Short mmCIF file of C-alpha atoms in Angstrom, two decimals:
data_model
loop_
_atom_site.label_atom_id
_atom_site.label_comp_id
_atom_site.label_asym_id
_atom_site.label_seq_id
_atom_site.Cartn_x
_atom_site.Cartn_y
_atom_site.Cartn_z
CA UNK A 1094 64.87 -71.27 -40.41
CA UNK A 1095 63.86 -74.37 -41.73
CA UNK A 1096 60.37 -75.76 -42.72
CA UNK A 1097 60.32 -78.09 -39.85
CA UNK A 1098 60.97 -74.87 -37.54
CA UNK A 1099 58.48 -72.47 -39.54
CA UNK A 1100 55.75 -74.96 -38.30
CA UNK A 1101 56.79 -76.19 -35.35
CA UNK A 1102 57.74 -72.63 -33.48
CA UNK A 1103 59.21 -72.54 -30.25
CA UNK A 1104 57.53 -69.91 -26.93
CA UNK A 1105 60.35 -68.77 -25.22
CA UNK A 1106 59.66 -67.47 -21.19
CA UNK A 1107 59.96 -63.80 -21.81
CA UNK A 1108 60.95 -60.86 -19.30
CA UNK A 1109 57.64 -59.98 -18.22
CA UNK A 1110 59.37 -56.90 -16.28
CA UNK A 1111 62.21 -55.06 -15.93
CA UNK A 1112 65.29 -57.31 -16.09
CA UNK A 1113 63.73 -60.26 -14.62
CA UNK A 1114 65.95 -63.80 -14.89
CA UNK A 1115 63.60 -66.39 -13.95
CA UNK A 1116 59.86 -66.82 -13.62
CA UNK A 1117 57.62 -69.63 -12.12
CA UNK A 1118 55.07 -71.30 -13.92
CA UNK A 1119 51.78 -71.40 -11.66
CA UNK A 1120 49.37 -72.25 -13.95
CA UNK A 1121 49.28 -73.83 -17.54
CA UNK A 1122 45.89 -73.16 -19.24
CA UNK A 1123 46.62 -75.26 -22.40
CA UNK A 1124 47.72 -79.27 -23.04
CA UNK A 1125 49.31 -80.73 -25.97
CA UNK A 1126 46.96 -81.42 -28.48
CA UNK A 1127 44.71 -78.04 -27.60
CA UNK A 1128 44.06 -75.08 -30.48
CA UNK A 1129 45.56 -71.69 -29.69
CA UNK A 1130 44.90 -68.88 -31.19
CA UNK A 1131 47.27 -65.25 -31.19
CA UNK A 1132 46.85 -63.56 -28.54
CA UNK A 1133 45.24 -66.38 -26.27
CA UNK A 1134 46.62 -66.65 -22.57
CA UNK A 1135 48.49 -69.93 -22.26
CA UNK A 1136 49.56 -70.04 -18.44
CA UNK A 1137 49.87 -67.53 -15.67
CA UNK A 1138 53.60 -67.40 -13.83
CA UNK A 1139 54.96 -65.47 -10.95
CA UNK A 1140 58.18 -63.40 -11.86
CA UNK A 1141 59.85 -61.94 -8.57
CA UNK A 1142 57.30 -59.60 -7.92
CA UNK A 1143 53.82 -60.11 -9.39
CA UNK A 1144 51.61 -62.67 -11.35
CA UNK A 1145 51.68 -62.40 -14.99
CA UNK A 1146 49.46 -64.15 -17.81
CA UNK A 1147 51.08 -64.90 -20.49
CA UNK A 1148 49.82 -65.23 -24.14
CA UNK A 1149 50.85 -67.15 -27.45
CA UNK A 1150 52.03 -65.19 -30.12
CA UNK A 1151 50.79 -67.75 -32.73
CA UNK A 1152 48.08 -69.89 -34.41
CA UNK A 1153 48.03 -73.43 -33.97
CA UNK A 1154 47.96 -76.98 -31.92
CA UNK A 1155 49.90 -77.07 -28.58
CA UNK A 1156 52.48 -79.96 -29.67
CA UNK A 1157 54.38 -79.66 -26.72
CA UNK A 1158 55.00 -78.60 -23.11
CA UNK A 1159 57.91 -78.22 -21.40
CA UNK A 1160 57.67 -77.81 -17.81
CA UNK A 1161 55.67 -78.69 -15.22
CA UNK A 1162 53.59 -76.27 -12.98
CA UNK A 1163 55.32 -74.92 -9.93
CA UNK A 1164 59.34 -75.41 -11.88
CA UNK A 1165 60.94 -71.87 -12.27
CA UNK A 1166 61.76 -71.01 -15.71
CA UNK A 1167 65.11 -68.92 -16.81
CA UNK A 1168 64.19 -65.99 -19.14
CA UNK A 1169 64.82 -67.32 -22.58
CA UNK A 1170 64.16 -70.60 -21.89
CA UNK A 1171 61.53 -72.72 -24.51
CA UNK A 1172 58.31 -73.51 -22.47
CA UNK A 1173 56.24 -74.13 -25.45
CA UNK A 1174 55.77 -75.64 -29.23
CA UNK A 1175 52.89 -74.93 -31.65
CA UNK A 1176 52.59 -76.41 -34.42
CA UNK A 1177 51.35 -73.89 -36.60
CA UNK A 1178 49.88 -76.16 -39.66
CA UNK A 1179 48.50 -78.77 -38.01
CA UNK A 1180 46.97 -79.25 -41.15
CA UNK A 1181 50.35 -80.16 -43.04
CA UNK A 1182 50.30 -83.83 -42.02
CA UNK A 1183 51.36 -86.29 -39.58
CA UNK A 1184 53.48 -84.00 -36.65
CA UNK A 1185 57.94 -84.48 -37.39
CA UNK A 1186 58.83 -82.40 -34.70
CA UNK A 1187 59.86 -84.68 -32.18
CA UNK A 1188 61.84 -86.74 -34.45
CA UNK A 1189 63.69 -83.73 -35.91
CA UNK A 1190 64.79 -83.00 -32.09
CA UNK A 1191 65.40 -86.31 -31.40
CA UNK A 1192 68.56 -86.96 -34.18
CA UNK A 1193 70.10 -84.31 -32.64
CA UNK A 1194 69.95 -85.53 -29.20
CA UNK A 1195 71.02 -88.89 -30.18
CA UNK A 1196 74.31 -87.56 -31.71
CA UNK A 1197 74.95 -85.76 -28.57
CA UNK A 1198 74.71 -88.83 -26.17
CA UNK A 1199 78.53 -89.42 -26.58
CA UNK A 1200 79.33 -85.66 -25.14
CA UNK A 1201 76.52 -86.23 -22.57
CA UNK A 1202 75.30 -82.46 -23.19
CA UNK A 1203 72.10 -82.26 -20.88
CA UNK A 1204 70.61 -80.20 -23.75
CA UNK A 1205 70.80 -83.67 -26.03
CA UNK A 1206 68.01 -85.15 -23.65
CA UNK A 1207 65.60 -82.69 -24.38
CA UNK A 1208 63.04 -83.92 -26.34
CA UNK A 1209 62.74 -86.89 -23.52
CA UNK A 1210 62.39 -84.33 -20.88
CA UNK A 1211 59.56 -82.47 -22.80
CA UNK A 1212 55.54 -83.27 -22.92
CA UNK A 1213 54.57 -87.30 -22.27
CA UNK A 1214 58.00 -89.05 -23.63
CA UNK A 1215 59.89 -90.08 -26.71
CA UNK A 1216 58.24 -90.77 -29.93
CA UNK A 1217 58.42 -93.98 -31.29
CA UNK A 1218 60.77 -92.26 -33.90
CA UNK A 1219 63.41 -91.50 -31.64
CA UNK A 1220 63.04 -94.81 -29.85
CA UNK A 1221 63.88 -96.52 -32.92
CA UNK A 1222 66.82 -94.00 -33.69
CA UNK A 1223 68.59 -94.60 -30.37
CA UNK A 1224 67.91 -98.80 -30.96
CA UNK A 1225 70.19 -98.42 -34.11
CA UNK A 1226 73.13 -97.37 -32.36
CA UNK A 1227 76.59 -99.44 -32.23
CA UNK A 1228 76.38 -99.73 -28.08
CA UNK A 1229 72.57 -99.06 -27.29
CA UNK A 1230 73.48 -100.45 -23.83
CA UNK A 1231 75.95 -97.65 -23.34
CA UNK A 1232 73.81 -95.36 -24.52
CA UNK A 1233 70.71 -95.86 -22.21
CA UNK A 1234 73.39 -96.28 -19.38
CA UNK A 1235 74.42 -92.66 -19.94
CA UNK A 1236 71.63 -90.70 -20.85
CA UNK A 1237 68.87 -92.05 -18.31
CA UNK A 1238 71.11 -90.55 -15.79
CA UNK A 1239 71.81 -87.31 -17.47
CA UNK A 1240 67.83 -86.23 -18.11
CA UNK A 1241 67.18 -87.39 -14.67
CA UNK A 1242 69.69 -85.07 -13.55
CA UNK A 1243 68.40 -82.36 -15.87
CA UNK A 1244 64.75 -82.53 -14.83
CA UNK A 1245 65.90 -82.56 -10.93
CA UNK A 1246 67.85 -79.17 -11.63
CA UNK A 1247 65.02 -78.10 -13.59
CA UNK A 1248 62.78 -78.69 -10.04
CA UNK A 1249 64.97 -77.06 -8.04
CA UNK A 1250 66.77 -80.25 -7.00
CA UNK A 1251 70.10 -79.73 -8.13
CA UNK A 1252 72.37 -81.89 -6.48
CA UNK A 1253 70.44 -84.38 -4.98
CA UNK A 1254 70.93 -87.95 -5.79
CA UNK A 1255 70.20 -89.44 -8.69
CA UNK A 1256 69.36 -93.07 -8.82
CA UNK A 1257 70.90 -95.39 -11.73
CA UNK A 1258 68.90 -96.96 -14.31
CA UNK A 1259 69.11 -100.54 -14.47
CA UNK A 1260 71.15 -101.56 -17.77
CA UNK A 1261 68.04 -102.73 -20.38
CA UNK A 1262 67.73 -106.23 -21.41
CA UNK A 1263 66.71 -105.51 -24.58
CA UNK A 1264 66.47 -101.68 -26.78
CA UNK A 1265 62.65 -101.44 -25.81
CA UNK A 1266 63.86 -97.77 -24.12
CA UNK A 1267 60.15 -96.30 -23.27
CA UNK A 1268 59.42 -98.67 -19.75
CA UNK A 1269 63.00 -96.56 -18.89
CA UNK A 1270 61.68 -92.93 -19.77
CA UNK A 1271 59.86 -90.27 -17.43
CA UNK A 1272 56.13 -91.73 -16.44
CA UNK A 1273 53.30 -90.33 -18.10
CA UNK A 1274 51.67 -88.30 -16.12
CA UNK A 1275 49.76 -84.84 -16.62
CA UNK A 1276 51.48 -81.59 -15.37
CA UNK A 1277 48.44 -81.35 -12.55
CA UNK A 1278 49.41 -85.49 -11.70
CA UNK A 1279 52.97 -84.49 -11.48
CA UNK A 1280 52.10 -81.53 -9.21
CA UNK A 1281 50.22 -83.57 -6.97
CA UNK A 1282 52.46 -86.06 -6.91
CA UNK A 1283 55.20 -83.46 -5.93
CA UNK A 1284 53.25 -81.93 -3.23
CA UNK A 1285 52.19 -85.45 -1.61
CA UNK A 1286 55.91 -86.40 -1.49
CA UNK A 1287 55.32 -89.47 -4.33
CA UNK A 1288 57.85 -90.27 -6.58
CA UNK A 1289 55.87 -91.15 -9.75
CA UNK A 1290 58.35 -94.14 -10.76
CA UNK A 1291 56.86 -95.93 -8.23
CA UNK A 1292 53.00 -95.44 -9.26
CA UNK A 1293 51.24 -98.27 -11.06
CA UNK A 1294 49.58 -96.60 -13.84
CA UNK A 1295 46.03 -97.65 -14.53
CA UNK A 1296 44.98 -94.60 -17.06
CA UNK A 1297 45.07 -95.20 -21.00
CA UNK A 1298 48.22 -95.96 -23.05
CA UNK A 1299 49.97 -96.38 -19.16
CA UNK A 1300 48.90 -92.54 -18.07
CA UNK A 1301 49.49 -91.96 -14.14
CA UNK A 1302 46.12 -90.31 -12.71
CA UNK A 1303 45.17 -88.49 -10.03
CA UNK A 1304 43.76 -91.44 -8.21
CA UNK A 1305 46.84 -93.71 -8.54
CA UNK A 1306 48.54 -90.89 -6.98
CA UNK A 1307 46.38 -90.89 -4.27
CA UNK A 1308 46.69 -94.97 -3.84
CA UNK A 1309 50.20 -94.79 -3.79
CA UNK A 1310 50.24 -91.82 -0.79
CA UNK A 1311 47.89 -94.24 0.92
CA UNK A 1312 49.70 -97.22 0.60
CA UNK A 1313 52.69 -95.07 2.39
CA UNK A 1314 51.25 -93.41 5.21
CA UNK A 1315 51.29 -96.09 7.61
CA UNK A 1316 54.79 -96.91 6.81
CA UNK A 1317 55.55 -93.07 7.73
CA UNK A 1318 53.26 -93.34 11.08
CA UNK A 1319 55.25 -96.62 12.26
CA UNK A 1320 58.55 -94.34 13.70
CA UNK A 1321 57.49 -93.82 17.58
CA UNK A 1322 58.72 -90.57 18.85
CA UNK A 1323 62.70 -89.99 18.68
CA UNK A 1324 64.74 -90.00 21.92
CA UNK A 1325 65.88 -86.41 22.91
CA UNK A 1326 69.69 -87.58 21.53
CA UNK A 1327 67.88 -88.42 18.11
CA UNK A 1328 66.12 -84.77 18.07
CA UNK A 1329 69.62 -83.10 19.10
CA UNK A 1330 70.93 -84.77 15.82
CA UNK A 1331 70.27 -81.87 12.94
CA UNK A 1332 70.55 -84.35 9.87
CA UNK A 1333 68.72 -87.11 11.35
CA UNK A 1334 65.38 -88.80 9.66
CA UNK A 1335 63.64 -88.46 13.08
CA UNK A 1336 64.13 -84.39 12.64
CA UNK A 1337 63.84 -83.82 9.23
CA UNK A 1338 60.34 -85.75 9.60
CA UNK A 1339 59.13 -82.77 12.09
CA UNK A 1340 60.21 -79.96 9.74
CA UNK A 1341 58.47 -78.08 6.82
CA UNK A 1342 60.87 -77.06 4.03
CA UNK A 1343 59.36 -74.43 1.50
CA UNK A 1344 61.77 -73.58 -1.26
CA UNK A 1345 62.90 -69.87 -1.37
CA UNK A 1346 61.43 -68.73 -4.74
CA UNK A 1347 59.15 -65.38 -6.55
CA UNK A 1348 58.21 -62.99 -4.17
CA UNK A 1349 59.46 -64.31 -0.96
CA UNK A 1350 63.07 -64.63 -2.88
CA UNK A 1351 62.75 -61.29 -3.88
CA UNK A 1352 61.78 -59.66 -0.89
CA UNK A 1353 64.69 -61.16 1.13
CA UNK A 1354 67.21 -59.81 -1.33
CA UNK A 1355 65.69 -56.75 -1.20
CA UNK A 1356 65.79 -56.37 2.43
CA UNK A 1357 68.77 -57.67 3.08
CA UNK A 1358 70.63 -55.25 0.43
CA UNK A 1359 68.66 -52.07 2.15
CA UNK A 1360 69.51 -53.67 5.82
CA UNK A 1361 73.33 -53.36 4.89
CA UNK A 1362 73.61 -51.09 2.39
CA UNK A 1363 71.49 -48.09 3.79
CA UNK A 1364 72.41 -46.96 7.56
CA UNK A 1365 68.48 -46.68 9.02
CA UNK A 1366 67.62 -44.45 11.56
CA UNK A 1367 64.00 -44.52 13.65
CA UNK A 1368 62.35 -42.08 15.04
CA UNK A 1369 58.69 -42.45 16.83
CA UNK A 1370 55.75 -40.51 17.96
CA UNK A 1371 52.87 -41.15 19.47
CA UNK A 1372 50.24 -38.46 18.55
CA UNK A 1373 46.33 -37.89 19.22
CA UNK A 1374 44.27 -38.49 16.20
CA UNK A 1375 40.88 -38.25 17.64
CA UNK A 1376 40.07 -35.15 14.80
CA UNK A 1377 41.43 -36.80 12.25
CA UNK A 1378 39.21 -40.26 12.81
CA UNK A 1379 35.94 -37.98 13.23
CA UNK A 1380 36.90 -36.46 10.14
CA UNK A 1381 37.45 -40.00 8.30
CA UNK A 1382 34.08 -40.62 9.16
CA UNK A 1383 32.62 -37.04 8.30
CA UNK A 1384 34.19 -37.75 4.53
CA UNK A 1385 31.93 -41.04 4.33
CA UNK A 1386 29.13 -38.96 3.98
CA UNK A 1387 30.52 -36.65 1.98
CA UNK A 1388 28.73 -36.67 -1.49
CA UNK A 1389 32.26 -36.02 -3.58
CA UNK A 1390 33.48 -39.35 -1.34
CA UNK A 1391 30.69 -41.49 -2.81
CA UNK A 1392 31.67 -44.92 -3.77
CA UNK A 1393 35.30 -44.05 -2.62
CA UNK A 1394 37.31 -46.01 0.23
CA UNK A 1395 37.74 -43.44 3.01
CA UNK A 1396 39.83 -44.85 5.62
CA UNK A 1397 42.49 -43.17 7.94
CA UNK A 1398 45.29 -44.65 5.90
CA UNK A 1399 44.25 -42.19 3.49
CA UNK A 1400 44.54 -39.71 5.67
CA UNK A 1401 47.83 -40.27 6.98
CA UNK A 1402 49.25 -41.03 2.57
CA UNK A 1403 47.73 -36.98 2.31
CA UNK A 1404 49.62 -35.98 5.41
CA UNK A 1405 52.84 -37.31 4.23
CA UNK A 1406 52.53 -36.01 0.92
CA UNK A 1407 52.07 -32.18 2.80
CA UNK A 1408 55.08 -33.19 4.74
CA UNK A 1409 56.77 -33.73 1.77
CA UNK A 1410 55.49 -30.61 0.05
CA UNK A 1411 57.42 -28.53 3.62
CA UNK A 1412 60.49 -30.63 3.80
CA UNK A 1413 61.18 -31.76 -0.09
CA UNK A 1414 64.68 -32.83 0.68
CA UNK A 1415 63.52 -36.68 2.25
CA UNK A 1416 62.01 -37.36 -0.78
CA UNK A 1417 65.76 -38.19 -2.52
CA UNK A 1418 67.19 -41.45 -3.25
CA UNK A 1419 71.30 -41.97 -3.22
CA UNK A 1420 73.07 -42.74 -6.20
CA UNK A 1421 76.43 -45.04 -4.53
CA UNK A 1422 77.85 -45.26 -9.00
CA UNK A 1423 77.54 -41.28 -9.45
CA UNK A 1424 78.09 -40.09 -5.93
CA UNK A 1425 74.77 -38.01 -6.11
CA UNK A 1426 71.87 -37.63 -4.24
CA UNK A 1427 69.10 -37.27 -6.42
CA UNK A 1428 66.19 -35.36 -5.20
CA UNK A 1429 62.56 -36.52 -7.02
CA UNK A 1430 60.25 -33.60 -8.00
CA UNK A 1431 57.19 -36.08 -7.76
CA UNK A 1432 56.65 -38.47 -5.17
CA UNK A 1433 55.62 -42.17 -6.27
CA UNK A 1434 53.53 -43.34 -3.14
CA UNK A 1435 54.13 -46.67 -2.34
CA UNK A 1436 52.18 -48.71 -0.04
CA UNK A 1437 53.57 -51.85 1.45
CA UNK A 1438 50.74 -54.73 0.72
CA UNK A 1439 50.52 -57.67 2.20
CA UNK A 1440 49.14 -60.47 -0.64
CA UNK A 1441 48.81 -64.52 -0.42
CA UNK A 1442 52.07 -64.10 -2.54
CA UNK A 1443 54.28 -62.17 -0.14
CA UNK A 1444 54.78 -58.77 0.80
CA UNK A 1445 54.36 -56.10 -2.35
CA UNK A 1446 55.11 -52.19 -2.51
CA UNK A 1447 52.87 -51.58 -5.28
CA UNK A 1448 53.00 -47.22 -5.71
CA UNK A 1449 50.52 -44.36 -6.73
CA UNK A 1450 52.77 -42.40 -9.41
CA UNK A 1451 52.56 -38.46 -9.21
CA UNK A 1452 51.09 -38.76 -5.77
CA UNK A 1453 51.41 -35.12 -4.71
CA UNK A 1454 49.34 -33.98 -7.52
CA UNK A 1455 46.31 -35.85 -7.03
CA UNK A 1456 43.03 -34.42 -4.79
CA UNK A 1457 41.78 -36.44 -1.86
CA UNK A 1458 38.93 -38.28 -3.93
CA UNK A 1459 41.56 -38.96 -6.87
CA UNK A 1460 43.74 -40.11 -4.02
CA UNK A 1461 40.87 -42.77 -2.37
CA UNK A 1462 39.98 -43.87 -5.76
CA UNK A 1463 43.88 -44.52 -6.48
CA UNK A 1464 44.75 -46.16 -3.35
CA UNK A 1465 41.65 -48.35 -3.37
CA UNK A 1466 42.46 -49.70 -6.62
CA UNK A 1467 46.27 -50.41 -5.62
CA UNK A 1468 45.20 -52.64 -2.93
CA UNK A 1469 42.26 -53.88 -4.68
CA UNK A 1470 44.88 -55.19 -7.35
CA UNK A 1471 47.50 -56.37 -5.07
CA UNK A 1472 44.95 -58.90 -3.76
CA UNK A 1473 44.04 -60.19 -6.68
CA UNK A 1474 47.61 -61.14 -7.47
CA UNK A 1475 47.62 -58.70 -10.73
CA UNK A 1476 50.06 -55.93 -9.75
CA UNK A 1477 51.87 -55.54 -12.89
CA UNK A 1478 55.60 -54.97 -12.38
CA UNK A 1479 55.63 -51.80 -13.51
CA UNK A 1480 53.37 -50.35 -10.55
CA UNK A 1481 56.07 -51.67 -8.48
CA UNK A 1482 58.70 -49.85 -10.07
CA UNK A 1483 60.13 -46.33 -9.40
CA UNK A 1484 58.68 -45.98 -5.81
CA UNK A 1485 60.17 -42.78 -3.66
CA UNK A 1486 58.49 -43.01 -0.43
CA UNK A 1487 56.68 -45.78 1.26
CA UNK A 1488 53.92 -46.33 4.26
CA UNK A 1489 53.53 -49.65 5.66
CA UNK A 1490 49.86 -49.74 7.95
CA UNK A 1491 50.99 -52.31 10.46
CA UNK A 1492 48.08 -51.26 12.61
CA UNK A 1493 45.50 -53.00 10.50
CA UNK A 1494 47.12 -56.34 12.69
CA UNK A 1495 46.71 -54.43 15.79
CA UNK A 1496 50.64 -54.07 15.99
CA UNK A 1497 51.53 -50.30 17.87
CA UNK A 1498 54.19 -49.56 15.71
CA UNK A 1499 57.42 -50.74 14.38
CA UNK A 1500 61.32 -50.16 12.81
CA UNK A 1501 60.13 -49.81 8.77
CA UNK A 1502 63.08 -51.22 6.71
CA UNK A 1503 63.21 -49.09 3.77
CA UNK A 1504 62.13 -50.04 0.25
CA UNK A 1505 65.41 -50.12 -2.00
CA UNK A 1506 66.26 -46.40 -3.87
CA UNK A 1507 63.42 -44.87 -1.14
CA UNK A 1508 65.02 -42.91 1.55
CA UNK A 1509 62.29 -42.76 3.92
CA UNK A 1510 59.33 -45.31 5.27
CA UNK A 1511 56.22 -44.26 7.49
CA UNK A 1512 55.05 -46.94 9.84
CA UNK A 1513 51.11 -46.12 11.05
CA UNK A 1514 50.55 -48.21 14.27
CA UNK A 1515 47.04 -48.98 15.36
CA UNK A 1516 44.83 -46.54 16.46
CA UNK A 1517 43.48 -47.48 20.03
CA UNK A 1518 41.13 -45.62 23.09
CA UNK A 1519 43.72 -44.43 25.61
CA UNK A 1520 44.24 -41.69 28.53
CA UNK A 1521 45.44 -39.05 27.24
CA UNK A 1522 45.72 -34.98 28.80
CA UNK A 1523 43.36 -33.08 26.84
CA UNK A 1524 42.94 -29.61 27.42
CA UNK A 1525 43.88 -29.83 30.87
CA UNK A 1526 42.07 -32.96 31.81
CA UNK A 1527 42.45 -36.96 30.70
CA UNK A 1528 40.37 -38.03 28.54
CA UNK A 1529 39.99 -41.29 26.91
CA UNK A 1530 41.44 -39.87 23.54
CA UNK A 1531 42.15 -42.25 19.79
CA UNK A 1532 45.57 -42.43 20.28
CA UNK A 1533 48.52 -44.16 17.45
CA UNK A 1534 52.22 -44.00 17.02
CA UNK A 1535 54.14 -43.43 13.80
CA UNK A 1536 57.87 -44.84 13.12
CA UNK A 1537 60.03 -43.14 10.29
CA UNK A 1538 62.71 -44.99 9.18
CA UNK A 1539 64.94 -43.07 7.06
CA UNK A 1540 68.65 -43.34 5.35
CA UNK A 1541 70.76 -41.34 7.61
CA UNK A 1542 73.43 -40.63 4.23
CA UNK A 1543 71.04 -38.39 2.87
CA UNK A 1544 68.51 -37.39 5.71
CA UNK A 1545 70.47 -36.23 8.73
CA UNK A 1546 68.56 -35.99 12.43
CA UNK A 1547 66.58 -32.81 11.62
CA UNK A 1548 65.17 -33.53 8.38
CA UNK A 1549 63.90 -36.60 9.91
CA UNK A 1550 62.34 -35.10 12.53
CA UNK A 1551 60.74 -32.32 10.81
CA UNK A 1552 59.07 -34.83 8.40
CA UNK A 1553 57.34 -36.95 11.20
CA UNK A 1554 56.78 -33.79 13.60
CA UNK A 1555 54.81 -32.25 10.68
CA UNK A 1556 52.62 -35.70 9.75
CA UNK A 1557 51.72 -36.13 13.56
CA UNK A 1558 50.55 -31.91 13.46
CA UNK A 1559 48.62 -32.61 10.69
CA UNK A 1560 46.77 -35.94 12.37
CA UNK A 1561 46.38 -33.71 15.54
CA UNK A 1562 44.52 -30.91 13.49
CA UNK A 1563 43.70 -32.21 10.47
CA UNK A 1564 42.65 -28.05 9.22
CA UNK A 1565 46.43 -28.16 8.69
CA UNK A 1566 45.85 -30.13 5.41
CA UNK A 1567 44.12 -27.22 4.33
CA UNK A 1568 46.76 -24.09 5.95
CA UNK A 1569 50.18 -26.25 4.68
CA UNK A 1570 48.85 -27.30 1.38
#
């Protein structure tokens, strides 16, 4: 490593989880010029499952930033330089990157262009490098092109168009480079649909702000209101401006990404079998509100979903065999002697399945205090990936949107997935006689490779007895 690298050290995006590729920067908490210290967070990104704040392993003065907030990162990737003696003098770094990139022009290696695609531009040091080559026309021709085309696949633009810089008049390179604009500028300016080499910059040393932004989406939205409504052949026509204007495209990235893949690899890899019941659970919701007052309840969340988690878990204490996974390398079914409770979450993020580990061990209150602080953490966006991670058995409490019930797909390596519908006032024959009665339905989805028809059935026949007389938690425990 040489001196230049000692000082000027290099924040890689790291796997925040287990075997994670790519990451999405959110949030950067730091600009060049800004003291870290070890230890400090830097910026918050979203991997394919959770939020994560990361912090900077060294001392120092943020020289650089790489990326932008809301570009997804590869693992591995450099999103950060500190320069860790600031004291040591004037800062080299940029110039030390630059000579490189110059001498890859001729190759036109993407990686050659950046230092230009990095932080606020070129420094005057690597301007005047690249005006002391042979064909400085050729050069700017070439690699204008190239770090435009690197910053769109950076942005998750890859193969759109790139337009051509115009050949220079003269080696003054910087009125040709990337505007200078703050990552929260460039976000807006993504997010209003502005492309920033058209802004007039009125901020210091040429620095697009927030407000020129803002002028330049206002100086555009009439032009965009002008269209009058397309004919019905215009609509009919998929690629047409006329459509495209009426649609909404949100790239497919973190959690949503994640999810999909998920569920589509358990849709087709797992056969899924349903099974319903609807079951009285007019005991069991006088008894959710008998443990409210119950002094070793205090302070805990008592809800029926907690209920219905400790009626599984008995289930799965009677019929151990559904709580397996199958194991397609090793031909094996492996059955779990613990049961990892996960509970499908719902977050601004995406969907989540977040799980209480050693489930079947814990007592009611440990179970309320455990569950509350799952979902208390899922909101907040801080699941950490490893509460994610080694799930066996899921419940997803669709009733909460009023839904009855519905066909669970099941978490990957789970082989079974509870559905709780919402509870509602309906007729139902009660010791001879209707009676308006609290009334849900449960769905259990399971993977018919390992859990045949039977097994199935037990499972759910024994959660709905428990709901109906809730004493059974006590008797099958």
């Amino acid at each position: 490593m040489t001196a230049t690298e000692q000082r000027f050290r290099e924040f890689k995006m790291p796997d925040v989880g287990e075997g994670l590729t790519e990451a999405e920067i959110l949030k950067w908490y730091v600009q060049p010029g800004d003291t870290v210290t070890d230890g400090q967070v830097i910026c918050e990104v979203e991997t394919a499952k959770a939020a994560v704040e990361l912090p900077c392993p060294y001392d120092g003065v943020v020289q650089a930033v790489h990326f932008d907030e809301g570009v997804t990162v590869d693992v591995g990737t450099s999103i950060i330089v500190v320069d860790t003696n600031p004291g040591a003098g004037p800062a080299e770094a940029p110039a030390a990157q630059a000579a490189p990139a110059a001498e890859a022009e001729e190759e036109a290696e993407p990686q050659g262009r950046q230092a230009v695609l990095v932080g606020y531009g070129a420094a005057p040091s690597s301007t005047k490098r690249r005006a002391r080559k042979a064909q400085p026309g050729a050069a700017g021709a070439s690699s204008e092109p190239a770090a435009a085309a690197v910053q769109a696949e950076l942005n998750g633009h890859a193969g759109a168009a790139v337009p051509s810089a115009p050949a220079p008049a003269a080696p003054s390179l910087p009125t040709a480079e990337r505007p200078l604009a703050k990552p929260p500028v460039r976000k807006l300016a993504k997010d209003l649909g502005i492309d920033l080499a058209t802004v007039t910059p009125t901020g210091p040393d040429g620095v697009i702000t927030r407000e020129d932004v803002h002028a330049a989406a206002s100086a555009t939205a009439p032009a965009a209101e002008a269209p009058a409504p397309a004919p019905a052949a215009a609509v009919a026509t998929g690629g047409s401006e006329a459509v495209r204007a009426r649609e909404t495209r949100i790239p497919i990235k973190g959690v949503r990404k994640a999810t999909a893949q998920a569920m589509v690899n358990s849709a087709f890899t797992a056969p899924h079998v349903t099974e319903f019941i609807t079951v009285d659970v007019t005991r069991t919701m006088k008894l959710v509100q008998e443990l409210k007052q119950d002094p070793d309840m205090a302070g805990l969340r008592v809800n029926p979903l907690l209920l219905v988690a400790k009626a599984l878990l008995v289930a799965i204490k009677r019929n151990p065999e559904i709580n397996a996974a199958w194991d397609e390398e090793n031909q094996e079914i492996v059955r779990k002697d613990y049961v990892n409770l996960g509970i499908a979450a719902a977050t601004p993020r995406g969907l989540i399945v977040p799980n209480i580990k050693d489930a079947e061990a814990k007592t009611l209150p440990q179970l309320a205090a455990a569950l509350g602080e799952l979902v208390a953490t899922a909101r907040e966006g801080k699941t950490a990936p490893g509460d994610m991670a080694g799930g066996t058995v899921t419940i997803t409490n669709v009733g909460v949107f009023g839904v009855d019930t519905g066909t669970p797909i099941l978490n990957p390596g789970e082989s079974a997935i509870l559905a709780f519908g919402a509870v509602k006032l309906q007729p139902w024959v009660h010791k001879g006689k209707v009676k308006p009665r609290q009334v849900t339905t449960l769905a259990l989805s399971f993977d018919h490779r390992l859990v045949d028809g039977e097994l199935g059935s037990k499972v759910l026949a024994d959660i709905a007895a428990i709901l109906e007389h809730p004493k059974r938690l006590i008797a099958w425990a």
